[in-house]
Coordinates of C-alpha atoms and ligand atoms in Angstrom, one line a residue:
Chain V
X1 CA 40.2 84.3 133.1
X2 CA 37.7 81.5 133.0
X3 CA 37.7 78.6 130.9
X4 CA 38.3 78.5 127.3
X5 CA 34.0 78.1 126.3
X6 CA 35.1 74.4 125.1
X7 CA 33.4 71.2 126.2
X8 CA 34.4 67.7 125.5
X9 CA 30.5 66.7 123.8
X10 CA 31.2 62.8 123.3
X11 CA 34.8 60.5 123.9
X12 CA 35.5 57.1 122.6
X13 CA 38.9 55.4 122.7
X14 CA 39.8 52.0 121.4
X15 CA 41.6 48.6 123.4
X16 CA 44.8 50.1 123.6
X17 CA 47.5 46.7 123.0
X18 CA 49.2 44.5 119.6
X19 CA 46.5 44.6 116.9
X20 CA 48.5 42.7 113.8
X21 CA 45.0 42.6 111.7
X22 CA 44.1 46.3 112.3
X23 CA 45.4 49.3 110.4
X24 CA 45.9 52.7 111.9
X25 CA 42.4 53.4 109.8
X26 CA 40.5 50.8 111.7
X27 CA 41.4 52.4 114.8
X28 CA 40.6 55.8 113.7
X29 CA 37.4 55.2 112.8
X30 CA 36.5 53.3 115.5
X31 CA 37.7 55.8 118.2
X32 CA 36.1 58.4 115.8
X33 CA 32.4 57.1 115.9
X34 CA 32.5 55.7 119.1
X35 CA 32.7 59.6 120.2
X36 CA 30.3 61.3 118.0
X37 CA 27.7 58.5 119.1
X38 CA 29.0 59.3 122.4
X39 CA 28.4 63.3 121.7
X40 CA 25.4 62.1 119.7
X41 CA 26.5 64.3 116.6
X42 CA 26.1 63.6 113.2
X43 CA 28.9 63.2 111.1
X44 CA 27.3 65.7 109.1
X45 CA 27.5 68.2 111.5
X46 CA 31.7 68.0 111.8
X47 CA 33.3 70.7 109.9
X48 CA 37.4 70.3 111.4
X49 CA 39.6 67.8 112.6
X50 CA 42.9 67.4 114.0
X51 CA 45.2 64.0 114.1
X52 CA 47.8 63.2 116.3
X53 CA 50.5 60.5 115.1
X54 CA 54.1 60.3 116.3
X55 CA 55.3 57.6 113.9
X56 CA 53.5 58.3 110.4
X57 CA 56.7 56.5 109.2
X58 CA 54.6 53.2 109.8
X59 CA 52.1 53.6 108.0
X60 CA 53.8 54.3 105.2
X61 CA 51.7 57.4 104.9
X62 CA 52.2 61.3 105.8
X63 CA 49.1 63.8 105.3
X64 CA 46.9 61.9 107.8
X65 CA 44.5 64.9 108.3
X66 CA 43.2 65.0 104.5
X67 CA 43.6 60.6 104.4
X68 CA 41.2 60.2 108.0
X69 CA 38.8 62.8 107.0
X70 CA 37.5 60.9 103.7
X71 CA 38.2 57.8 105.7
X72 CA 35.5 58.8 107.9
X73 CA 33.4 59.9 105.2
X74 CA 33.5 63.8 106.3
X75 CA 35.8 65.2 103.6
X76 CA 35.6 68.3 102.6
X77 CA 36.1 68.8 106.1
X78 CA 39.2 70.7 107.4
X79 CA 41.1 68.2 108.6
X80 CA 45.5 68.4 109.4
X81 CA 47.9 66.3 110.7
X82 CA 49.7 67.0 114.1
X83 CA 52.9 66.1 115.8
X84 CA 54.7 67.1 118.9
X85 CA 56.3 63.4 119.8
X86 CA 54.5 62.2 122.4
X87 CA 52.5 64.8 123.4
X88 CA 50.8 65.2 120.4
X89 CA 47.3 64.4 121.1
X90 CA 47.3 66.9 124.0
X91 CA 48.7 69.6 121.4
X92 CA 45.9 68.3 119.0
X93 CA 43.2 69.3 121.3
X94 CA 44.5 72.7 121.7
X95 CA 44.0 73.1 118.2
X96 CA 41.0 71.8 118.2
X97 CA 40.0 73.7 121.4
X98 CA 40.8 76.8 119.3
X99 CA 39.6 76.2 116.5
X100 CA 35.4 76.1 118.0
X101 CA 36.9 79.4 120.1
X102 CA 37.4 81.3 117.4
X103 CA 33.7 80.5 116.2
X104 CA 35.1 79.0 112.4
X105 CA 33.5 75.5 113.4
X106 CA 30.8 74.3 115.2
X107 CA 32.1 71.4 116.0
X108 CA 35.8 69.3 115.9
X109 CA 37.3 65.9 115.4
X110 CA 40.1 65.6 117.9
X111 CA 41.9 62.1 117.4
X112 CA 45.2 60.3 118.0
X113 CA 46.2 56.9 116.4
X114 CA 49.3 55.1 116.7
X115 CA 50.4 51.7 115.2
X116 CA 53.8 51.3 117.4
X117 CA 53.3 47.3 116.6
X118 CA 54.1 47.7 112.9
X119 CA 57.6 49.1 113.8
X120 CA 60.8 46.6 113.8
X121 CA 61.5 47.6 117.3
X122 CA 60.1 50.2 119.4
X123 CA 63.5 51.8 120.9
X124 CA 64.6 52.3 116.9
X125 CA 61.1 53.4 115.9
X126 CA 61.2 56.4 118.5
X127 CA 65.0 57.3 117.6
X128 CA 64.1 60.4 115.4
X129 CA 63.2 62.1 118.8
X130 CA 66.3 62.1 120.8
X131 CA 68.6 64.9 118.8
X132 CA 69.5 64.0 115.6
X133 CA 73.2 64.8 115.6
X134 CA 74.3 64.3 118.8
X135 CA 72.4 61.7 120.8
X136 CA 70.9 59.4 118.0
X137 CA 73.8 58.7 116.1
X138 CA 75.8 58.3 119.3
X139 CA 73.7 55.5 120.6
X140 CA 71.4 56.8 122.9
X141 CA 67.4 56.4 122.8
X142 CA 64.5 57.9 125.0
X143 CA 65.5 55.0 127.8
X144 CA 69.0 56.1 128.0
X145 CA 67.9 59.5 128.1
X146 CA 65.5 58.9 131.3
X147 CA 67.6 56.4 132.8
X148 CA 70.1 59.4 133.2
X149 CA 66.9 61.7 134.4
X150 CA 66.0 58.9 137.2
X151 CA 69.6 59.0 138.3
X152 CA 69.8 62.8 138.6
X153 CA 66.5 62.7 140.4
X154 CA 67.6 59.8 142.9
X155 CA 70.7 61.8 143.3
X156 CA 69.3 65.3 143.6
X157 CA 66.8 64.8 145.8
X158 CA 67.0 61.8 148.0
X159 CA 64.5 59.7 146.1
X160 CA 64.7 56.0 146.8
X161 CA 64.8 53.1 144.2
X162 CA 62.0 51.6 145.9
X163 CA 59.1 54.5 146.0
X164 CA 60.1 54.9 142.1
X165 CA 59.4 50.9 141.4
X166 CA 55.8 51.8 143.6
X167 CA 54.5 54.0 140.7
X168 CA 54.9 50.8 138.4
X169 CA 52.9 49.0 141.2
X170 CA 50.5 51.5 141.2
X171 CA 49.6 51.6 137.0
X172 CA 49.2 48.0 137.3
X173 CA 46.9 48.3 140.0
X174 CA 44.8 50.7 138.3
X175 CA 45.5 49.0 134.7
X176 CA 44.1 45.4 135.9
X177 CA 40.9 47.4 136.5
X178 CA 40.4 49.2 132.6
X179 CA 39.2 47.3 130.1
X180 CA 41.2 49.0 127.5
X181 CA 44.3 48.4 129.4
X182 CA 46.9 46.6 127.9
X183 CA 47.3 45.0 131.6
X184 CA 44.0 44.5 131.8
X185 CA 43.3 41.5 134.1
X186 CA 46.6 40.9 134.6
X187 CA 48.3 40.0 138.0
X188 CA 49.7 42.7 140.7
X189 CA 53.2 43.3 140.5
X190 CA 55.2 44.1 143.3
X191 CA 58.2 46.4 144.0
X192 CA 60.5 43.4 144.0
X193 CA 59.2 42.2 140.6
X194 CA 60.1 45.7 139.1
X195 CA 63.4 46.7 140.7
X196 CA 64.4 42.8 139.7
X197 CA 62.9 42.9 136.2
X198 CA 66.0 42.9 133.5
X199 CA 68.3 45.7 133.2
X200 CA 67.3 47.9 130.2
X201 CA 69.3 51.3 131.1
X202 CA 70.7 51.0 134.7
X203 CA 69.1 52.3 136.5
X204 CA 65.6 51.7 134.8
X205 CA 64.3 47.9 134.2
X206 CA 62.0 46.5 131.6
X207 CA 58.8 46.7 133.8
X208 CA 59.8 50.4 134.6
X209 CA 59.2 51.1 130.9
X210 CA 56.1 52.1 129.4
X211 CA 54.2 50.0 126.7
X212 CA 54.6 51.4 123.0
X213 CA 52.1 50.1 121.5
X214 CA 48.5 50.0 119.2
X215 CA 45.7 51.9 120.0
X216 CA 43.5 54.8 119.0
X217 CA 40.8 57.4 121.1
X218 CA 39.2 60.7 119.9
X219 CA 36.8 63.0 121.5
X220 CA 34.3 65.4 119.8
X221 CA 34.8 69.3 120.7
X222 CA 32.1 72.1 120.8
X223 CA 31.0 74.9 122.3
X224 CA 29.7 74.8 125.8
X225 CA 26.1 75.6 125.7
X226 CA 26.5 74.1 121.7
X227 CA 26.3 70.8 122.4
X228 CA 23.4 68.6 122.2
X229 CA 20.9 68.3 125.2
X230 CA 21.1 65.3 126.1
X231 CA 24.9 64.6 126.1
X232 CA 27.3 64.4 129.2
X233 CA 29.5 67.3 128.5
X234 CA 33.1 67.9 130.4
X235 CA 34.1 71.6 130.2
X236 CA 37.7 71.8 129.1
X237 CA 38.4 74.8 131.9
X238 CA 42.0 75.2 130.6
X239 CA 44.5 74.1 127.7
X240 CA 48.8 75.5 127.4
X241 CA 51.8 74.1 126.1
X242 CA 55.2 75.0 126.7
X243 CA 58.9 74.4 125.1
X244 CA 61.9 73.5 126.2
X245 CA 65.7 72.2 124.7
X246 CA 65.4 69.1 123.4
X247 CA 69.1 68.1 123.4
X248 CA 69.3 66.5 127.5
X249 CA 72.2 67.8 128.2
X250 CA 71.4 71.4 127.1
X251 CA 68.9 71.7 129.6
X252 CA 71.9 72.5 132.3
X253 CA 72.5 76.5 132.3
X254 CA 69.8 76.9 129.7
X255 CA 68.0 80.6 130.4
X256 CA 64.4 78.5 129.8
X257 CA 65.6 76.1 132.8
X258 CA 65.6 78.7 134.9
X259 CA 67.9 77.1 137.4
X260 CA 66.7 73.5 137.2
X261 CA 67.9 70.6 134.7
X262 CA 67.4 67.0 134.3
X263 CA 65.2 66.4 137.6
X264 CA 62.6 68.6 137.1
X265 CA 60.1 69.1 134.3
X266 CA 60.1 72.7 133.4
X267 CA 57.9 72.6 130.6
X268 CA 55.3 71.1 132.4
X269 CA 55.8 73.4 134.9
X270 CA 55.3 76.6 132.5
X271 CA 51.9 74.7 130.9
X272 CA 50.5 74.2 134.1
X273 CA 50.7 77.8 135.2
X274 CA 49.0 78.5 132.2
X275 CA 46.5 76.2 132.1
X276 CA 45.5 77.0 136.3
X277 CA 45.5 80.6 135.3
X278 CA 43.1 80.1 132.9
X279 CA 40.9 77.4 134.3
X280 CA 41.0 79.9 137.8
X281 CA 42.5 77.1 139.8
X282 CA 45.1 76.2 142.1
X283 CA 46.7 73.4 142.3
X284 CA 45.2 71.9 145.1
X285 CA 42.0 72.1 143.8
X286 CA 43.0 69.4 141.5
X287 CA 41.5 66.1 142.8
X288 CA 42.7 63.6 140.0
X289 CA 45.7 63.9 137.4
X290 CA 46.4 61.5 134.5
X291 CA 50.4 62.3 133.9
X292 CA 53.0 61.5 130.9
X293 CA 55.3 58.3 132.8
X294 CA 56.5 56.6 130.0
X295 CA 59.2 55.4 132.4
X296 CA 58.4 55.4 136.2
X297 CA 60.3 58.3 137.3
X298 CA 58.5 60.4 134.8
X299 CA 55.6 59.9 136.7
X300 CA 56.9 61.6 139.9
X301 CA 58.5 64.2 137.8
X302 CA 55.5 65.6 136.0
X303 CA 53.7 65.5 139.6
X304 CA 55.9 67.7 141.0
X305 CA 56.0 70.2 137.6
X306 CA 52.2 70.0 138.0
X307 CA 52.4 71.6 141.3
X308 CA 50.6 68.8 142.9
X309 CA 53.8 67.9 144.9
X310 CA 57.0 69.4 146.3
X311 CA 59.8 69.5 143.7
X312 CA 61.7 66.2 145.1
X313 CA 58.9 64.5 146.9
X314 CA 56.1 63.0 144.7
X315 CA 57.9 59.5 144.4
X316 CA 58.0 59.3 148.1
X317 CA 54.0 60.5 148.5
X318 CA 52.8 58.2 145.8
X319 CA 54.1 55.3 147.3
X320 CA 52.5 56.2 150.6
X321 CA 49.2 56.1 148.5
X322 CA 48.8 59.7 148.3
X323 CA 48.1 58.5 144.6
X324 CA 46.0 55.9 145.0
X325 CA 42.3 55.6 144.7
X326 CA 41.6 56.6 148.3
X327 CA 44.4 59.0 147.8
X328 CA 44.5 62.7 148.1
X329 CA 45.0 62.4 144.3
X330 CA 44.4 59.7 142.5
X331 CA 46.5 59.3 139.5
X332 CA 47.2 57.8 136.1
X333 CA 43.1 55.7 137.1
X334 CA 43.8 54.2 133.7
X335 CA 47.1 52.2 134.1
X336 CA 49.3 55.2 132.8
X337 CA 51.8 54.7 130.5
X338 CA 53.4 51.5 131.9
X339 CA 50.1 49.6 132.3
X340 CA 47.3 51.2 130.1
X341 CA 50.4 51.1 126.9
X342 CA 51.3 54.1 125.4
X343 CA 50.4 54.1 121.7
X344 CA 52.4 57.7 121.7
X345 CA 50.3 59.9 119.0
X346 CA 47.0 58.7 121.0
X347 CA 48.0 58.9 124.5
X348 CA 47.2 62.9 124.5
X349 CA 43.9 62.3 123.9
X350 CA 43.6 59.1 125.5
X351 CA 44.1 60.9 129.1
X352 CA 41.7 63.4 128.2
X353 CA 39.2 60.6 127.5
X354 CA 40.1 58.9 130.9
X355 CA 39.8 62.1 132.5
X356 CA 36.1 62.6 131.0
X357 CA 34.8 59.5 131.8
X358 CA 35.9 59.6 135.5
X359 CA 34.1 62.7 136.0
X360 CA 31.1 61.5 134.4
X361 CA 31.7 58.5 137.4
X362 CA 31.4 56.0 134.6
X363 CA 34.9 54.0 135.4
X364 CA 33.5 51.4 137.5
X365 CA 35.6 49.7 139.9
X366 CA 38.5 52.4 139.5
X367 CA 35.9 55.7 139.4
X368 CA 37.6 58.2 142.0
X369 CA 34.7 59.1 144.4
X370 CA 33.1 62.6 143.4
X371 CA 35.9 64.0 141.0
X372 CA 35.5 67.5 140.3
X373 CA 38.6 68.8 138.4
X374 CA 41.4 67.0 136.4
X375 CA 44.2 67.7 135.0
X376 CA 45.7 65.9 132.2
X377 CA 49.2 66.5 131.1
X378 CA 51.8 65.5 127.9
X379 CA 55.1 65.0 127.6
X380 CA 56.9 65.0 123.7
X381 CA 60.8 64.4 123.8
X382 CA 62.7 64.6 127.0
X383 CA 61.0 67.5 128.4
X384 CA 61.5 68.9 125.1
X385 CA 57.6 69.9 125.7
X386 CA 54.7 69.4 127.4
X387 CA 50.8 70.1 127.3
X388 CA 48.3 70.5 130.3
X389 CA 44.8 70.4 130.3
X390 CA 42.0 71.0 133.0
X391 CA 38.7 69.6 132.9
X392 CA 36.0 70.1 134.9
X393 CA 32.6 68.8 135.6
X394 CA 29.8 71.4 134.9
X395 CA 29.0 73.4 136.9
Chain O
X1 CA 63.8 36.5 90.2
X2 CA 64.5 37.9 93.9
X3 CA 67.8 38.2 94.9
X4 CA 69.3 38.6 98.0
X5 CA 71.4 41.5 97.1
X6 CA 68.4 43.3 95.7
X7 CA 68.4 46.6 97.4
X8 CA 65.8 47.1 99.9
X9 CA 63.1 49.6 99.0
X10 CA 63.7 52.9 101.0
X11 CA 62.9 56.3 101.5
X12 CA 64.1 59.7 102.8
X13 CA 67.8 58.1 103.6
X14 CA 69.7 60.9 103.9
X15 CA 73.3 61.4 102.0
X16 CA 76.2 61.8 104.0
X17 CA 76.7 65.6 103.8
X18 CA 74.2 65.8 106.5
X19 CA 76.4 63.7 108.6
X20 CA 79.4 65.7 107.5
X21 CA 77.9 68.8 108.9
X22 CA 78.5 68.3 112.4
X23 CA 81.6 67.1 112.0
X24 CA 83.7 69.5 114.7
X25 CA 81.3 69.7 116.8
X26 CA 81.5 65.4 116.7
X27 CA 85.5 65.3 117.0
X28 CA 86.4 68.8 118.4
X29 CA 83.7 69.7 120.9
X30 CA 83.7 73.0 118.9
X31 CA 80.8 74.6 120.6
X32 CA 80.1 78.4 120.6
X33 CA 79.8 81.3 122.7
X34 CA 77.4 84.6 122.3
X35 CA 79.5 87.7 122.1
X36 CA 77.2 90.0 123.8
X37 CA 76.4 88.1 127.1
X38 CA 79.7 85.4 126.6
X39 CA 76.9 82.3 127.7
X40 CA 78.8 79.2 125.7
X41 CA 76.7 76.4 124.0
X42 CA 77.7 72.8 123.4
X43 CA 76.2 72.2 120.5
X44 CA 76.8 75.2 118.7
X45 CA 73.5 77.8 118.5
X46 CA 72.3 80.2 115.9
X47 CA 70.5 82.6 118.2
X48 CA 71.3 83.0 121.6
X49 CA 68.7 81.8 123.7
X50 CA 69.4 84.6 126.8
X51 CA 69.9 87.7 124.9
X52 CA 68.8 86.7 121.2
X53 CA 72.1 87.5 119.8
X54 CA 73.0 86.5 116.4
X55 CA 76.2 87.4 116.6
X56 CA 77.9 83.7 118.2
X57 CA 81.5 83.2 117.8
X58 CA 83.0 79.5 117.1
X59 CA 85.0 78.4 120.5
X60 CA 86.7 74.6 120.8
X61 CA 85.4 73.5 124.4
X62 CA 88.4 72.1 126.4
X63 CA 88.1 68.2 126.3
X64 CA 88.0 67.8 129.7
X65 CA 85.2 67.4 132.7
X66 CA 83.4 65.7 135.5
X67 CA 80.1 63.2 135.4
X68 CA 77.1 64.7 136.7
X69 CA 75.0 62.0 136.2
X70 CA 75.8 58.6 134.8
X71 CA 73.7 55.5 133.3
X72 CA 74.5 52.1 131.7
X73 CA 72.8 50.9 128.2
X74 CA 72.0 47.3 128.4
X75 CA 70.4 47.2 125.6
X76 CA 72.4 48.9 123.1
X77 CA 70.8 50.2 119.7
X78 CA 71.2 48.2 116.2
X79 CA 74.8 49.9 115.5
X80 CA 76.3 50.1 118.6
X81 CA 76.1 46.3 119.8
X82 CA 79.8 45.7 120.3
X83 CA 79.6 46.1 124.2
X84 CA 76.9 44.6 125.8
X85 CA 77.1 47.2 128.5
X86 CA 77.7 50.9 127.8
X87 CA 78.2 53.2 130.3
X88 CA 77.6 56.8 129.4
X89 CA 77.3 60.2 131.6
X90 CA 76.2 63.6 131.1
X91 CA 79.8 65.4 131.7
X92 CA 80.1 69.2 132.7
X93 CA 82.7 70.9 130.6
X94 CA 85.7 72.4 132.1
X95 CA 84.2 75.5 129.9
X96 CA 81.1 75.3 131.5
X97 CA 78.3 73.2 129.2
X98 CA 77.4 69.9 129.3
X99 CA 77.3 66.8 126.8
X100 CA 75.7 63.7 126.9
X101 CA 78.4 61.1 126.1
X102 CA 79.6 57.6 126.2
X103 CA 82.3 55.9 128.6
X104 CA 84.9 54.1 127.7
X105 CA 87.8 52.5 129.5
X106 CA 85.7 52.0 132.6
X107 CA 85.1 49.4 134.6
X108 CA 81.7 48.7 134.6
X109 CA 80.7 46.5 137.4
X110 CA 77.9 44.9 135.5
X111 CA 78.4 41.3 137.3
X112 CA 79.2 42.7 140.4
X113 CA 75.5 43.8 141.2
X114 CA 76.3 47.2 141.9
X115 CA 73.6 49.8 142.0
X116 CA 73.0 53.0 140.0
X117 CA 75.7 52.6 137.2
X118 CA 79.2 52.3 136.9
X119 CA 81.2 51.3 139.9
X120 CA 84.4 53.1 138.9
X121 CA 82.6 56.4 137.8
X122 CA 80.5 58.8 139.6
X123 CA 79.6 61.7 140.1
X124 CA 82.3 63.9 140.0
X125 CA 84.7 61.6 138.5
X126 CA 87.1 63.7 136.5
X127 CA 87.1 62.6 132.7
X128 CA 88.8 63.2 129.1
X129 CA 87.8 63.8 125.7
X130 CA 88.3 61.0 123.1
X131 CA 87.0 60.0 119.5
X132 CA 85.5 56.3 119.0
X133 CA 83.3 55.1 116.3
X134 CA 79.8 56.1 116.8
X135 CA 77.5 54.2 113.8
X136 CA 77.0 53.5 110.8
X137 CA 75.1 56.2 109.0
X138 CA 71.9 54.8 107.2
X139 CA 73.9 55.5 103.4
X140 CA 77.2 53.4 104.7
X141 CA 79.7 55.6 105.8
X142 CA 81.4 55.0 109.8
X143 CA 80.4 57.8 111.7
X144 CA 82.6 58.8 114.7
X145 CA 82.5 61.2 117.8
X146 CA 83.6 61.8 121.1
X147 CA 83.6 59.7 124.1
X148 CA 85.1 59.8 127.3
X149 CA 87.4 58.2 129.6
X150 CA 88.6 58.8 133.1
X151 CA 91.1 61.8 132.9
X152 CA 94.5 60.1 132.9
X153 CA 97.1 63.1 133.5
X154 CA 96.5 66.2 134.3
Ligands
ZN1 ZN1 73.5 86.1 124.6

């Protein structure tokens, strides 16, 4: 195969941080205009749209398709609401990606909001993802549940405490260098600041976590060869999802494991086959990944289920810079989850935004020299699934 | 006037049948097992997920097992805040699945600086069903499950 005929026309994506004075609809329509101006395409001309949102619960509002399309002043649009935890936006965008495919729309809103700041606390906010019978109610949250993942992993193959903490490192290098970084500006850590940051859930520390929080992006979706002349189009070359057992402890002996458990992420593994196939690409054509590390080992994880590294070995090559922006794969350029925040319905599209703009070259000082292909990958629940897209610069 | 006892607006708070539901699986460990290609499942399936049986047949798991991989919550959840550290594990079955549970009766190490959980349990560390309160469920009622502890006799 090659390609799915789908181009990215216009992306724009809001700060991503704590906005008290903004509702979830003043970030949707700013990510939202920002992107047709982007595409230059009339709001007129959109005829579908997908949202991604992980926590509708706080905004006191469900049916967010129907709610930002007459927000946006494009009802009677076909607009719907999507969820798939934290992997949403990704999920979203093969929707949307199908949608101009099967010729019903010319052109698609594809958007992701989240308003993590107007939850009580962030750990209780995400609690109706874990399994609802026998890992909520029994105490544990996504932390927990990754804390026991970087412990397998550590154990399992080798890894070191250390090369973990350097992916933390690494966001923050790339995060003081965004402008819509929650980090933005801020100091460089070291591995001795995270390993000594306080305990959360042993074995993972607070600055090991990524940062739930505000924030809002959207990119416009046509046909290639639809969109107008004079916009900077990204071709999306390839788009899967996969599935896995959510419960964490299921994933041991489970026929969809196929041998593997806690250390490895399968569904990103069975996405990014997919996705390759489709796009014609290998992985080691791939010359800059955005990936789903809400905590640090994640990071490492979906590397490795990506294809980019050895199963076992991606904690130990990113913190010999194989990762960095001289590396031979520069990765998470926009802070990732730990320093660019992870508003979790947005951060889907939000990588697929970063990912167009750095092969445009419009990322300033952290634009990877000459990019050619992305990938951009999702993760919603504990491996429970995961979405992969390529993008590539036209050809 | 406002009242402190006024209830708090709220929505979708489920009644405690749903709760009630998972019941064996929370004391017992009843899992099940497909009759067609025997795989068992902690918790219990409806379809089998290697053959697509339907045809699964109730089994209580033996309450015993050893920690594949182990963690400690320092930050424990509104409703489970009366330990400042909880050490927890996923545990392989004697039966062959695995659960993701708490530990009790452990020491924990937590001042001693130890790295990558608790001191006195690792992996392979042989451990014991039992039952402990879990939480509160968001309509009142205590709600209470399995734990575990290092096996004591054999
Ligand atoms: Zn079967």
């Amino acid at each position: 195969m090659n390609g799915t005929g789908v181009v990215i026309a216009g992306a724009g994506v809001t700060r991503h941080g704590f906005f008290p004075s903004r509702d979830w609809k003043d970030l949707v329509v700013e990510s939202a205009y920002a992107a047709l101006h982007d595409a230059g395409v009339s709001p007129g001309e959109v005829s579908g749209g997908f949202v991604s949102v992980s926590l509708p619960e706080t905004f006191e509002q469900q049916n967010l398709g129907a709610i930002a399309a007459d927000e946006l002043g494009l009802a009677p649009a076909a607009f719907s609401q999507v969820g798939a935890a934290c992997a949403g936006g990704t999920v979203a965008l093969m929707n949307g990606v199908a949608a101009i495919a099967s010729g019903a729309v010319r052109a698609v809103l594809v958007i992701g909001v989240e308003k993590q700041s107007d939850a009580a606390s962030t750990a209780d906010s995400m609690l109706h993802f874990p399994d609802a019978e026998y890992e909520a109610p029994a105490g544990f949250d996504y932390v927990d549940l990754m804390a026991l993942m970087h412990d397998r992993y550590v154990r399992k193959y080798g890894a070191t405490h250390e090369a973990i903490a350097q992916w933390v490192v690494q966001d923050r290098w790339y995060a003081r260098r965004n402008p819509i970084a929650i980090d933005y500006g801020r100091a460089a850590l070291t591995v001795a600041e995270v390993l000594d940051s306080p305990m959360v859930s042993r074995p993972i520390t607070r600055a090991a976590c990524g940062r739930a929080c505000d924030g809002a992006s959207a990119v416009v979706l046509m046909r290639a060869g639809g969109a107008p002349a004079d916009c900077e189009p990204v071709e999306i070359a390839g788009i899967a999802q996969a599935t896995g057992p959510n419960v964490l402890a299921a994933k041991f002996g489970h026929p969809a494991s196929a041998g593997a458990d806690i250390a490895e992420a399968v569904p990103t593994e069975v996405a990014a086959k997919k996705a390759y196939a489709q796009a014609g690409i290998e992985p080691h054509h791939i010359g800059l990944a955005q990936v789903h590390d809400c905590f640090s080992v994640m990071g490492p994880l979906h590397m490795e289920g990506l294809g980019i590294f050895p199963p076992g070995k991606a904690a130990a090559a990113a913190a010999d810079g194989e990762t960095a922006l001289d590396g031979r794969c520069p990765t998470n350029t926009d802070g990732g989850r730990i320093g660019l925040g992870h508003p979790t319905g947005a951060t889907g599209v939000s990588i697929a935004v970063e990912s167009a703009l750095q092969l445009r070259g419009r990322c300033g000082d952290r634009q990877v020299p000459d990019p050619d292909i992305a990938v951009c990958q999702s993760m919603g629940g504990s491996n429970a699934t995961s979405a992969v897209a390529v993008l590539r610069r036209p050809r | 006037m406002w009242s402190p006892t006024e209830p708090v607006y709220r929505i979708a708070t489920p009644t405690p049948a749903k709760a009630w539901r998972s019941r064996d699986g929370r004391y017992r460990l009843v899992g099940n097992r497909c009759e067609d290609c025997v795989l068992p499942f902690f918790p219990k399936r409806r379809v089998c997920p290697q053959c697509h049986s339907r045809s699964l047949t109730e089994t209580v798991l033996a309450p015993y097992g050893r920690v594949v991989s182990a963690a400690e919550d320092r930050t424990p959840l509104i409703g489970h805040v009366g330990r400042d550290s909880r050490p927890f594990a996923i545990v392989a079955l004697e039966d062959g699945p695995c659960v993701l549970t708490e530990l009790v009766d452990v020491d924990t190490g937590t001042d001693a600086g130890g790295e990558g959980g608790p001191t006195t349990v690792t992996e392979g560390t042989e451990v014991e069903l039992v039952v402990r309160k879990w939480r509160r469920e968001a309509s009142g009622p205590y709600q209470y499950g399995y734990k575990f502890r290092p096996r004591r006799a054999r």
